[in-house]
C-alpha positions as a LaTeX table, in Angstrom:
\begin{tabular}{lrrr}
\hline
Residue & $x$ (\AA) & $y$ (\AA) & $z$ (\AA) \\
\hline
Met1 & 0.08 & 0.13 & $-0.09$ \\
Thr2 & 1.29 & 3.40 & $-0.75$ \\
Gly3 & 1.84 & 5.72 & 1.78 \\
Gly4 & 0.44 & 9.06 & 1.08 \\
Val5 & $-1.68$ & 11.13 & 3.34 \\
Gln6 & $-5.11$ & 11.21 & 2.37 \\
Asn7 & $-8.17$ & 13.66 & 2.88 \\
Ile8 & $-11.34$ & 11.91 & 3.02 \\
Thr9 & $-14.89$ & 13.21 & 3.12 \\
Val10 & $-17.44$ & 11.97 & 5.99 \\
Thr11 & $-19.90$ & 10.38 & 4.17 \\
Pro12 & $-23.89$ & 10.99 & 5.34 \\
Glu13 & $-23.88$ & 7.75 & 6.11 \\
Asp14 & $-21.69$ & 7.86 & 8.14 \\
Asp15 & $-22.91$ & 10.97 & 10.16 \\
Gly16 & $-22.40$ & 10.53 & 13.95 \\
Val17 & $-20.34$ & 7.33 & 13.70 \\
Arg18 & $-17.43$ & 7.34 & 16.31 \\
Leu19 & $-13.84$ & 7.96 & 14.60 \\
Asp20 & $-12.43$ & 4.70 & 16.08 \\
Lys21 & $-15.49$ & 2.75 & 14.40 \\
Trp22 & $-15.08$ & 4.35 & 11.24 \\
Phe23 & $-11.15$ & 3.56 & 10.90 \\
Lys24 & $-12.31$ & $-0.11$ & 11.54 \\
Lys25 & $-14.94$ & $-0.11$ & 9.05 \\
Tyr26 & $-12.84$ & 1.56 & 6.16 \\
Tyr27 & $-9.60$ & 0.45 & 7.55 \\
Pro28 & $-10.07$ & $-3.23$ & 9.00 \\
Gly29 & $-6.26$ & $-3.86$ & 8.93 \\
Leu30 & $-5.72$ & $-1.03$ & 11.31 \\
Thr31 & $-5.43$ & $-2.04$ & 14.89 \\
Phe32 & $-6.89$ & $-0.25$ & 17.67 \\
Gly33 & $-3.67$ & 0.15 & 19.67 \\
Arg34 & $-1.89$ & 1.11 & 15.96 \\
Leu35 & $-4.90$ & 3.66 & 15.73 \\
Gln36 & $-4.33$ & 5.14 & 19.65 \\
Lys37 & $-0.82$ & 5.70 & 18.61 \\
Leu38 & $-1.46$ & 7.73 & 15.31 \\
Leu39 & $-3.98$ & 9.42 & 17.72 \\
Arg40 & $-1.74$ & 10.24 & 20.37 \\
Thr41 & 1.02 & 11.71 & 18.05 \\
Gly42 & $-1.34$ & 13.95 & 16.50 \\
Gln43 & $-1.51$ & 12.22 & 12.97 \\
Val44 & $-5.28$ & 12.11 & 13.02 \\
Arg45 & $-7.17$ & 15.47 & 12.12 \\
Val46 & $-10.78$ & 16.39 & 11.75 \\
Glu47 & $-11.43$ & 19.18 & 9.76 \\
Gly48 & $-7.23$ & 20.11 & 10.41 \\
Val49 & $-7.74$ & 20.04 & 13.81 \\
Lys50 & $-5.83$ & 17.13 & 15.70 \\
Thr51 & $-7.91$ & 15.11 & 17.91 \\
Lys52 & $-6.61$ & 12.23 & 20.75 \\
Glu53 & $-10.38$ & 10.97 & 21.37 \\
Pro54 & $-11.40$ & 7.52 & 19.39 \\
Gly55 & $-14.84$ & 8.22 & 20.29 \\
Leu56 & $-15.13$ & 11.74 & 18.74 \\
Arg57 & $-18.44$ & 11.70 & 16.96 \\
Leu58 & $-18.18$ & 12.34 & 12.94 \\
Val59 & $-20.34$ & 14.59 & 11.07 \\
Ala60 & $-21.24$ & 13.93 & 7.51 \\
Gly61 & $-19.00$ & 16.46 & 5.35 \\
Gln62 & $-15.92$ & 16.84 & 7.77 \\
Ser63 & $-12.76$ & 15.83 & 6.43 \\
Val64 & $-10.49$ & 13.11 & 7.91 \\
Arg65 & $-6.86$ & 13.20 & 7.43 \\
Val66 & $-5.73$ & 9.60 & 7.22 \\
Pro67 & $-1.89$ & 9.20 & 7.81 \\
Pro68 & 0.25 & 6.88 & 5.69 \\
Leu69 & $-0.37$ & 3.59 & 6.53 \\
Asp70 & 2.26 & 1.48 & 5.07 \\
Arg71 & 2.63 & $-1.30$ & 7.64 \\
Glu72 & $-1.51$ & $-2.11$ & 7.75 \\
Lys73 & $-2.69$ & $-4.51$ & 5.44 \\
Asp74 & $-6.03$ & $-4.13$ & 3.98 \\
Val75 & $-6.09$ & $-0.39$ & 4.62 \\
Lys76 & $-7.66$ & 0.99 & 1.30 \\
Pro77 & $-11.25$ & 2.66 & 2.31 \\
Ala78 & $-14.26$ & 0.79 & 0.70 \\
His79 & $-15.71$ & 3.91 & $-0.65$ \\
Glu80 & $-12.09$ & 4.88 & $-1.93$ \\
Val81 & $-10.66$ & 8.00 & $-1.82$ \\
Ser82 & $-12.10$ & 11.07 & $-3.64$ \\
Lys83 & $-9.92$ & 11.92 & $-6.63$ \\
Gln84 & $-7.60$ & 15.03 & $-6.14$ \\
Arg85 & $-7.50$ & 15.62 & $-9.79$ \\
Val86 & $-10.42$ & 16.74 & $-11.86$ \\
Thr87 & $-10.00$ & 16.73 & $-15.76$ \\
Arg88 & $-11.30$ & 19.73 & $-17.69$ \\
Glu89 & $-14.19$ & 17.95 & $-19.21$ \\
Glu90 & $-15.13$ & 17.11 & $-15.53$ \\
Ala91 & $-14.98$ & 20.44 & $-14.29$ \\
Ala92 & $-16.85$ & 21.55 & $-17.34$ \\
Ala93 & $-19.55$ & 19.06 & $-16.74$ \\
Ile94 & $-20.20$ & 19.71 & $-13.36$ \\
Arg95 & $-20.03$ & 22.96 & $-13.59$ \\
Ser96 & $-23.00$ & 23.04 & $-16.38$ \\
Trp97 & $-24.87$ & 20.75 & $-13.83$ \\
Val98 & $-25.38$ & 24.18 & $-11.15$ \\
Leu99 & $-28.90$ & 25.06 & $-11.03$ \\
His100 & $-28.21$ & 27.60 & $-8.07$ \\
Gln101 & $-25.14$ & 28.91 & $-6.18$ \\
Asp102 & $-24.28$ & 31.06 & $-3.55$ \\
Asp103 & $-22.18$ & 31.85 & $-0.20$ \\
His104 & $-23.77$ & 28.98 & 1.54 \\
Ile105 & $-24.91$ & 26.11 & $-0.79$ \\
Ile106 & $-24.84$ & 24.89 & $-4.59$ \\
Ile107 & $-27.57$ & 23.06 & $-6.18$ \\
Leu108 & $-26.69$ & 20.50 & $-8.78$ \\
Asn109 & $-28.90$ & 18.90 & $-11.17$ \\
Lys110 & $-27.02$ & 15.24 & $-10.94$ \\
Pro111 & $-27.45$ & 13.36 & $-14.46$ \\
Ala112 & $-28.97$ & 10.07 & $-14.20$ \\
Gly113 & $-26.04$ & 7.43 & $-14.16$ \\
Leu114 & $-23.46$ & 8.74 & $-12.53$ \\
Ala115 & $-22.78$ & 8.24 & $-8.67$ \\
Val116 & $-22.45$ & 10.18 & $-5.90$ \\
Gln117 & $-19.69$ & 8.78 & $-4.24$ \\
Gly118 & $-17.07$ & 6.20 & $-5.01$ \\
Gly119 & $-17.48$ & 2.49 & $-4.37$ \\
Ser120 & $-15.87$ & $-0.79$ & $-6.18$ \\
Gly121 & $-15.50$ & $-0.31$ & $-9.49$ \\
Thr122 & $-16.72$ & 2.72 & $-9.37$ \\
Lys123 & $-14.16$ & 5.57 & $-11.15$ \\
Gln124 & $-16.29$ & 8.51 & $-11.67$ \\
His125 & $-18.35$ & 10.03 & $-8.93$ \\
Val126 & $-19.89$ & 13.57 & $-8.19$ \\
Asp127 & $-17.99$ & 13.59 & $-4.78$ \\
Gly128 & $-14.70$ & 13.28 & $-7.03$ \\
Met129 & $-15.43$ & 16.17 & $-9.25$ \\
Leu130 & $-16.43$ & 18.68 & $-6.25$ \\
Ser131 & $-12.82$ & 20.46 & $-6.13$ \\
Ala132 & $-14.15$ & 21.99 & $-9.44$ \\
Leu133 & $-16.69$ & 24.11 & $-7.60$ \\
Lys134 & $-14.43$ & 25.55 & $-4.96$ \\
Asp135 & $-14.47$ & 28.97 & $-6.80$ \\
Gly136 & $-11.96$ & 30.52 & $-4.66$ \\
Met137 & $-12.95$ & 29.07 & $-1.19$ \\
Met138 & $-10.69$ & 26.89 & 0.73 \\
Asp139 & $-12.38$ & 23.56 & 0.78 \\
Lys140 & $-14.20$ & 21.46 & $-1.91$ \\
Pro141 & $-18.27$ & 21.71 & $-1.46$ \\
Arg142 & $-19.60$ & 18.95 & 1.10 \\
Leu143 & $-21.87$ & 16.34 & 0.54 \\
Val144 & $-24.97$ & 16.59 & 2.78 \\
His145 & $-27.22$ & 13.69 & 1.48 \\
Arg146 & $-27.39$ & 11.43 & $-1.68$ \\
Leu147 & $-29.17$ & 10.38 & $-4.82$ \\
Asp148 & $-29.16$ & 6.54 & $-6.43$ \\
Lys149 & $-26.76$ & 6.15 & $-9.22$ \\
Asp150 & $-29.78$ & 5.82 & $-11.48$ \\
Thr151 & $-32.06$ & 8.75 & $-10.34$ \\
Ser152 & $-31.49$ & 11.95 & $-11.70$ \\
Gly153 & $-32.00$ & 15.59 & $-10.24$ \\
Ile154 & $-31.63$ & 17.89 & $-7.44$ \\
Leu155 & $-28.45$ & 17.36 & $-5.08$ \\
Val156 & $-27.79$ & 19.71 & $-2.53$ \\
Leu157 & $-23.90$ & 20.32 & $-1.69$ \\
Ala158 & $-22.70$ & 22.83 & 1.27 \\
Arg159 & $-20.09$ & 25.35 & 0.81 \\
Thr160 & $-18.51$ & 25.39 & 4.52 \\
Gln161 & $-18.54$ & 22.76 & 7.23 \\
Lys162 & $-21.06$ & 24.94 & 9.36 \\
Val163 & $-23.65$ & 24.87 & 6.90 \\
Ala164 & $-22.86$ & 21.08 & 6.12 \\
Gln165 & $-23.76$ & 20.44 & 9.74 \\
Val166 & $-27.08$ & 22.33 & 9.75 \\
Leu167 & $-28.32$ & 20.91 & 6.50 \\
Thr168 & $-27.27$ & 17.21 & 7.26 \\
Ala169 & $-29.46$ & 17.62 & 10.26 \\
Ala170 & $-32.38$ & 19.32 & 8.41 \\
Phe171 & $-32.26$ & 15.97 & 6.10 \\
Arg172 & $-33.03$ & 13.75 & 9.18 \\
Thr173 & $-35.81$ & 15.61 & 9.58 \\
Lys174 & $-39.21$ & 16.75 & 8.06 \\
Asp175 & $-37.52$ & 20.34 & 7.68 \\
Val176 & $-36.37$ & 19.29 & 4.30 \\
Arg177 & $-39.66$ & 18.19 & 1.66 \\
Lys178 & $-38.32$ & 16.74 & $-1.57$ \\
Ala179 & $-41.06$ & 16.07 & $-4.32$ \\
Tyr180 & $-39.72$ & 13.46 & $-7.23$ \\
Trp181 & $-41.21$ & 12.65 & $-10.58$ \\
Gly182 & $-41.66$ & 8.99 & $-12.07$ \\
Ile183 & $-43.55$ & 6.81 & $-14.42$ \\
Val184 & $-44.40$ & 3.69 & $-12.84$ \\
Val185 & $-46.20$ & 0.26 & $-14.78$ \\
Gly186 & $-49.74$ & 0.22 & $-14.69$ \\
Val187 & $-51.99$ & 2.52 & $-12.65$ \\
Pro188 & $-52.19$ & 2.97 & $-8.49$ \\
Pro189 & $-55.90$ & 1.85 & $-7.61$ \\
Leu190 & $-55.98$ & 5.62 & $-5.22$ \\
Ala191 & $-55.65$ & 8.78 & $-7.07$ \\
Gln192 & $-53.21$ & 9.76 & $-4.17$ \\
Gly193 & $-52.22$ & 7.71 & $-1.24$ \\
Arg194 & $-49.43$ & 6.88 & 1.54 \\
Val195 & $-47.29$ & 3.99 & 1.42 \\
Asp196 & $-46.49$ & 3.20 & 5.15 \\
Leu197 & $-44.17$ & $-0.04$ & 4.95 \\
Pro198 & $-40.84$ & $-0.30$ & 6.95 \\
Leu199 & $-37.87$ & $-0.86$ & 4.71 \\
Asn200 & $-34.97$ & $-3.38$ & 5.57 \\
Lys201 & $-31.52$ & $-4.52$ & 3.88 \\
Ser202 & $-31.33$ & $-8.05$ & 2.28 \\
His203 & $-28.43$ & $-9.91$ & 1.48 \\
Ser204 & $-28.31$ & $-12.72$ & $-1.27$ \\
Lys205 & $-26.46$ & $-13.93$ & $-3.84$ \\
Ser206 & $-27.43$ & $-11.54$ & $-6.54$ \\
Gly207 & $-26.35$ & $-8.84$ & $-4.13$ \\
Glu208 & $-27.94$ & $-6.35$ & $-1.22$ \\
Arg209 & $-31.35$ & $-4.60$ & $-1.70$ \\
Met210 & $-33.72$ & $-2.90$ & 0.43 \\
Val211 & $-36.84$ & $-5.36$ & 1.13 \\
Val212 & $-40.48$ & $-4.30$ & 3.03 \\
Asp213 & $-39.52$ & $-6.07$ & 6.61 \\
Glu214 & $-42.59$ & $-5.93$ & 8.94 \\
Leu215 & $-40.40$ & $-7.22$ & 11.75 \\
Glu216 & $-36.91$ & $-5.60$ & 12.29 \\
Gly217 & $-37.26$ & $-2.89$ & 9.21 \\
Lys218 & $-37.11$ & 0.76 & 10.03 \\
Arg219 & $-40.34$ & 2.97 & 9.40 \\
Ala220 & $-40.52$ & 3.98 & 5.79 \\
Val221 & $-43.44$ & 6.54 & 4.84 \\
Thr222 & $-43.78$ & 7.95 & 1.08 \\
Leu223 & $-46.94$ & 10.01 & $-0.20$ \\
Phe224 & $-48.03$ & 9.96 & $-3.91$ \\
Lys225 & $-50.41$ & 11.39 & $-6.05$ \\
Ile226 & $-50.98$ & 10.54 & $-9.89$ \\
Ile227 & $-50.42$ & 14.01 & $-12.47$ \\
Asp228 & $-51.61$ & 11.90 & $-15.36$ \\
Gln229 & $-51.77$ & 8.50 & $-16.70$ \\
Ala230 & $-51.40$ & 6.67 & $-20.48$ \\
Gly231 & $-54.89$ & 4.45 & $-20.17$ \\
Arg232 & $-54.00$ & 1.62 & $-17.85$ \\
Arg233 & $-50.75$ & 1.39 & $-18.88$ \\
Ala234 & $-48.55$ & 3.55 & $-17.10$ \\
Ala235 & $-48.92$ & 6.72 & $-14.80$ \\
Trp236 & $-47.04$ & 9.89 & $-14.04$ \\
Leu237 & $-46.71$ & 10.24 & $-10.56$ \\
Glu238 & $-45.56$ & 12.77 & $-7.91$ \\
Met239 & $-43.88$ & 10.99 & $-5.00$ \\
Glu240 & $-42.58$ & 12.66 & $-1.84$ \\
Pro241 & $-40.63$ & 10.24 & 0.74 \\
Val242 & $-41.68$ & 11.79 & 4.28 \\
Thr243 & $-38.58$ & 9.45 & 5.55 \\
Gly244 & $-35.26$ & 8.83 & 3.64 \\
Arg245 & $-34.45$ & 5.36 & 3.07 \\
Thr246 & $-32.40$ & 3.71 & 1.03 \\
His247 & $-34.22$ & 3.26 & $-2.40$ \\
Gln248 & $-37.51$ & 4.02 & $-0.71$ \\
Leu249 & $-39.41$ & 4.82 & $-3.47$ \\
Arg250 & $-38.45$ & 2.12 & $-5.97$ \\
Val251 & $-39.25$ & $-0.50$ & $-3.21$ \\
His252 & $-42.63$ & 1.36 & $-2.06$ \\
Met253 & $-43.81$ & 1.71 & $-5.64$ \\
Leu254 & $-43.05$ & $-1.83$ & $-6.13$ \\
Ala255 & $-45.11$ & $-2.96$ & $-2.98$ \\
Ile256 & $-48.26$ & $-1.49$ & $-4.34$ \\
Gly257 & $-48.04$ & $-3.18$ & $-7.57$ \\
Asn258 & $-46.67$ & $-0.39$ & $-9.83$ \\
Pro259 & $-42.64$ & $-0.40$ & $-10.31$ \\
Ile260 & $-40.82$ & 2.36 & $-11.63$ \\
Leu261 & $-40.68$ & 2.29 & $-15.07$ \\
Gly262 & $-37.17$ & 0.90 & $-15.97$ \\
Asp263 & $-36.20$ & $-0.22$ & $-12.44$ \\
Gly264 & $-35.08$ & $-3.83$ & $-13.44$ \\
Lys265 & $-33.35$ & $-4.30$ & $-10.06$ \\
Tyr266 & $-36.43$ & $-4.19$ & $-8.20$ \\
Gly267 & $-39.20$ & $-4.77$ & $-10.55$ \\
Gly268 & $-37.62$ & $-7.17$ & $-12.90$ \\
Glu269 & $-39.15$ & $-7.47$ & $-16.47$ \\
Glu270 & $-42.59$ & $-5.94$ & $-14.62$ \\
Ala271 & $-40.62$ & $-2.80$ & $-14.67$ \\
Phe272 & $-40.71$ & $-2.14$ & $-18.71$ \\
Leu273 & $-43.52$ & $-1.55$ & $-20.99$ \\
Pro274 & $-43.59$ & $-4.18$ & $-23.89$ \\
Gly275 & $-43.10$ & $-2.76$ & $-27.53$ \\
Ala276 & $-42.61$ & 1.01 & $-26.15$ \\
Glu277 & $-40.28$ & 3.15 & $-27.56$ \\
Val278 & $-38.79$ & 4.57 & $-24.32$ \\
Ala279 & $-35.09$ & 4.14 & $-22.74$ \\
Lys280 & $-34.31$ & 1.15 & $-20.75$ \\
Gln281 & $-33.67$ & 3.64 & $-17.98$ \\
Leu282 & $-34.91$ & 4.43 & $-14.46$ \\
His283 & $-37.34$ & 6.90 & $-14.54$ \\
Leu284 & $-37.29$ & 8.76 & $-11.61$ \\
His285 & $-35.89$ & 12.41 & $-10.86$ \\
Ala286 & $-35.73$ & 14.48 & $-7.88$ \\
Arg287 & $-37.68$ & 17.58 & $-9.54$ \\
Ser288 & $-38.06$ & 19.63 & $-6.56$ \\
Ile289 & $-36.86$ & 20.62 & $-2.88$ \\
Arg290 & $-37.60$ & 23.03 & $-0.17$ \\
Phe291 & $-35.92$ & 23.90 & 3.03 \\
Thr292 & $-34.67$ & 26.76 & 5.36 \\
His293 & $-32.02$ & 28.53 & 3.83 \\
Pro294 & $-28.92$ & 28.65 & 5.91 \\
Ala295 & $-28.93$ & 32.41 & 5.77 \\
Gly296 & $-32.55$ & 32.29 & 6.67 \\
Gly297 & $-35.82$ & 32.13 & 4.52 \\
Val298 & $-37.47$ & 29.23 & 2.83 \\
Phe299 & $-35.67$ & 27.96 & $-0.20$ \\
Glu300 & $-37.40$ & 26.34 & $-3.36$ \\
Ile301 & $-35.95$ & 24.82 & $-6.53$ \\
Thr302 & $-36.72$ & 22.54 & $-9.25$ \\
Ala303 & $-34.68$ & 20.76 & $-11.80$ \\
Pro304 & $-35.71$ & 20.30 & $-15.36$ \\
Met305 & $-35.92$ & 16.60 & $-16.23$ \\
Pro306 & $-33.08$ & 14.35 & $-18.16$ \\
Asp307 & $-33.75$ & 13.77 & $-22.08$ \\
His308 & $-34.62$ & 10.32 & $-21.48$ \\
Met309 & $-37.57$ & 11.25 & $-18.92$ \\
Lys310 & $-38.80$ & 14.08 & $-21.44$ \\
Ala311 & $-38.86$ & 11.86 & $-24.57$ \\
Thr312 & $-40.73$ & 9.17 & $-22.80$ \\
Trp313 & $-43.21$ & 12.18 & $-21.66$ \\
Ala314 & $-43.59$ & 12.95 & $-25.16$ \\
Tyr315 & $-44.24$ & 9.57 & $-26.54$ \\
Leu316 & $-46.69$ & 8.75 & $-23.43$ \\
Gly317 & $-48.66$ & 12.09 & $-24.35$ \\
Phe318 & $-47.85$ & 13.70 & $-21.04$ \\
Asp319 & $-47.61$ & 17.54 & $-20.39$ \\
Glu320 & $-44.93$ & 18.77 & $-18.12$ \\
Ser321 & $-46.81$ & 22.00 & $-17.91$ \\
Ser322 & $-50.05$ & 20.90 & $-16.69$ \\
Ala323 & $-48.28$ & 19.61 & $-13.41$ \\
Pro324 & $-49.31$ & 21.46 & $-10.12$ \\
Pro325 & $-47.15$ & 23.01 & $-7.82$ \\
Pro326 & $-45.00$ & 20.81 & $-5.59$ \\
Phe327 & $-45.63$ & 20.59 & $-1.80$ \\
Glu328 & $-49.54$ & 21.59 & $-2.27$ \\
Asp329 & $-50.84$ & 19.62 & 0.63 \\
Asp330 & $-49.07$ & 19.63 & 4.04 \\
Val331 & $-47.32$ & 16.11 & 5.33 \\
Glu332 & $-48.69$ & 14.44 & 8.50 \\
\hline
\end{tabular}
């Protein structure tokens, strides 16, 4: 293993995790005794500050300095280190996705098919491109939430650690409202409804996925309403996740018998429209978001749909301009 210093951003998934547990998760070859020595000698830093406390709770968006670990085995972090260099093409691309930017936040319209963070076999991801958006700031913007790789739409970034802490906390509560647009196969029996089904991770030979688990699952709630429908073949939905579980909308729509169009992972063959001239991609888009801006006041923004979804809207005869404003109804 090469011995370079690494500065790794704490992911939203690891928000609140103890520093020693974080090292154990991503650096399994590093013994606790060795970690204690690194802490005592000031080689581990959080946000540039030396810490000797293994029980320190990390916050999403923080930067952890990991010193050279030549003597350890299997020390490469599971999520991989974000790339330090961004190509001109990548810089131009991520700048073109910016919908809004101020001194506190940046809003991106993430394209479908691009991962938010790195992982096994993932060479290109949003986190690895964020240094192109520093624009005079000392640090690159920080992720405060995630989107599935195949889901397009609004991704919120914090420009400072303080803002990252505020927004990460807001995303854990109902202080942030998100509206998604999607096409589902078939038409739900109700014009609008509420799905309240607990979700849990399931591991199998085919990989990890989320499933409805009434016994051990975490509560997950989704509100939905039909905006338009193409006969009984497909429906255009607006979906609002009240909770924020992984793949929540995809699993909940499948559970009510209407998989999201193009979601082969969960819906299999039932997630496609035989004979339809539409892209075989996931038709799920983070359309709108509303939250309290760190500088005060309510902030709301909407993201244009990706090309493959615009084409499907046209093919099915849906009129984007006919959609009602998001967040018309209060969440319970």
